[in-house]
């Protein structure tokens, strides 16, 4: 159910939510991963 809600909010069906994270974090918690794409040439600072 959580995966469906996240996919609907993100408007992207390519969402993965682990269903058994009890052993991967503190009680009531779990891992979070974000995969994103940076725009070409955007936000680059340098000199």
mmCIF file with all atom_site columns, C-alpha atoms in Angstrom:
data_model
loop_
_atom_site.group_PDB
_atom_site.id
_atom_site.type_symbol
_atom_site.label_atom_id
_atom_site.label_alt_id
_atom_site.label_comp_id
_atom_site.label_asym_id
_atom_site.label_entity_id
_atom_site.label_seq_id
_atom_site.pdbx_PDB_ins_code
_atom_site.Cartn_x
_atom_site.Cartn_y
_atom_site.Cartn_z
_atom_site.occupancy
_atom_site.B_iso_or_equiv
_atom_site.pdbx_formal_charge
_atom_site.auth_seq_id
_atom_site.auth_comp_id
_atom_site.auth_asym_id
_atom_site.auth_atom_id
_atom_site.pdbx_PDB_model_num
ATOM 1  C CA . UNK A 1 1  ? 0.000  0.000  0.000   1.00 0.00 ? 1  UNK A CA 1
ATOM 2  C CA . UNK A 1 2  ? 2.822  2.413  0.868   1.00 0.00 ? 2  UNK A CA 1
ATOM 3  C CA . UNK A 1 3  ? 4.433  1.829  -2.536  1.00 0.00 ? 3  UNK A CA 1
ATOM 4  C CA . UNK A 1 4  ? 1.183  2.681  -4.303  1.00 0.00 ? 4  UNK A CA 1
ATOM 5  C CA . UNK A 1 5  ? 0.807  5.907  -2.314  1.00 0.00 ? 5  UNK A CA 1
ATOM 6  C CA . UNK A 1 6  ? 4.404  6.978  -3.006  1.00 0.00 ? 6  UNK A CA 1
ATOM 7  C CA . UNK A 1 7  ? 4.019  6.149  -6.716  1.00 0.00 ? 7  UNK A CA 1
ATOM 8  C CA . UNK A 1 8  ? 0.800  8.172  -6.899  1.00 0.00 ? 8  UNK A CA 1
ATOM 9  C CA . UNK A 1 9  ? 2.310  11.197 -5.141  1.00 0.00 ? 9  UNK A CA 1
ATOM 10 C CA . UNK A 1 10 ? 5.490  11.042 -7.247  1.00 0.00 ? 10 UNK A CA 1
ATOM 11 C CA . UNK A 1 11 ? 3.421  10.371 -10.392 1.00 0.00 ? 11 UNK A CA 1
ATOM 12 C CA . UNK A 1 12 ? 5.945  7.676  -11.304 1.00 0.00 ? 12 UNK A CA 1
ATOM 13 C CA . UNK A 1 13 ? 5.148  3.945  -11.241 1.00 0.00 ? 13 UNK A CA 1
ATOM 14 C CA . UNK A 1 14 ? 8.840  3.017  -10.934 1.00 0.00 ? 14 UNK A CA 1
ATOM 15 C CA . UNK A 1 15 ? 8.827  3.080  -7.116  1.00 0.00 ? 15 UNK A CA 1
ATOM 16 C CA . UNK A 1 16 ? 10.184 0.326  -4.882  1.00 0.00 ? 16 UNK A CA 1
ATOM 17 C CA . UNK A 1 17 ? 9.283  0.075  -1.214  1.00 0.00 ? 17 UNK A CA 1
ATOM 18 C CA . UNK A 1 18 ? 10.822 -2.748 0.833   1.00 0.00 ? 18 UNK A CA 1
ATOM 19 C CA . UNK A 1 19 ? 8.209  -4.693 2.738   1.00 0.00 ? 19 UNK A CA 1
ATOM 20 C CA . UNK A 1 20 ? 10.321 -6.277 5.471   1.00 0.00 ? 20 UNK A CA 1
ATOM 21 C CA . UNK A 1 21 ? 12.668 -3.699 6.915   1.00 0.00 ? 21 UNK A CA 1
ATOM 22 C CA . UNK A 1 22 ? 12.318 -4.682 10.574  1.00 0.00 ? 22 UNK A CA 1
ATOM 23 C CA . UNK A 1 23 ? 15.855 -6.061 10.659  1.00 0.00 ? 23 UNK A CA 1
ATOM 24 C CA . UNK A 1 24 ? 17.368 -3.139 8.712   1.00 0.00 ? 24 UNK A CA 1
ATOM 25 C CA . UNK A 1 25 ? 16.793 -0.246 11.090  1.00 0.00 ? 25 UNK A CA 1
ATOM 26 C CA . UNK A 1 26 ? 15.495 0.891  14.466  1.00 0.00 ? 26 UNK A CA 1
ATOM 27 C CA . UNK A 1 27 ? 11.975 -0.036 15.610  1.00 0.00 ? 27 UNK A CA 1
ATOM 28 C CA . UNK A 1 28 ? 9.491  1.886  13.493  1.00 0.00 ? 28 UNK A CA 1
ATOM 29 C CA . UNK A 1 29 ? 12.206 2.962  11.063  1.00 0.00 ? 29 UNK A CA 1
ATOM 30 C CA . UNK A 1 30 ? 13.686 1.697  7.851   1.00 0.00 ? 30 UNK A CA 1
ATOM 31 C CA . UNK A 1 31 ? 16.099 2.480  5.039   1.00 0.00 ? 31 UNK A CA 1
ATOM 32 C CA . UNK A 1 32 ? 15.466 5.204  2.480   1.00 0.00 ? 32 UNK A CA 1
ATOM 33 C CA . UNK A 1 33 ? 17.168 5.487  -0.914  1.00 0.00 ? 33 UNK A CA 1
ATOM 34 C CA . UNK A 1 34 ? 16.787 8.254  -3.473  1.00 0.00 ? 34 UNK A CA 1
ATOM 35 C CA . UNK A 1 35 ? 17.841 7.902  -7.099  1.00 0.00 ? 35 UNK A CA 1
ATOM 36 C CA . UNK A 1 36 ? 17.735 11.201 -8.938  1.00 0.00 ? 36 UNK A CA 1
ATOM 37 C CA . UNK A 1 37 ? 19.007 12.783 -12.106 1.00 0.00 ? 37 UNK A CA 1
ATOM 38 C CA . UNK A 1 38 ? 20.752 16.159 -12.148 1.00 0.00 ? 38 UNK A CA 1
ATOM 39 C CA . UNK A 1 39 ? 20.021 18.484 -15.070 1.00 0.00 ? 39 UNK A CA 1
ATOM 40 C CA . UNK A 1 40 ? 22.926 18.909 -17.499 1.00 0.00 ? 40 UNK A CA 1
ATOM 41 C CA . UNK A 1 41 ? 24.946 21.996 -16.615 1.00 0.00 ? 41 UNK A CA 1
ATOM 42 C CA . UNK A 1 42 ? 22.557 23.008 -13.881 1.00 0.00 ? 42 UNK A CA 1
ATOM 43 C CA . UNK A 1 43 ? 23.825 24.020 -10.495 1.00 0.00 ? 43 UNK A CA 1
ATOM 44 C CA . UNK A 1 44 ? 27.499 23.710 -11.354 1.00 0.00 ? 44 UNK A CA 1
ATOM 45 C CA . UNK A 1 45 ? 29.823 26.071 -9.563  1.00 0.00 ? 45 UNK A CA 1
ATOM 46 C CA . UNK A 1 46 ? 33.465 26.425 -10.350 1.00 0.00 ? 46 UNK A CA 1
ATOM 47 C CA . UNK A 1 47 ? 36.166 28.593 -11.572 1.00 0.00 ? 47 UNK A CA 1
#
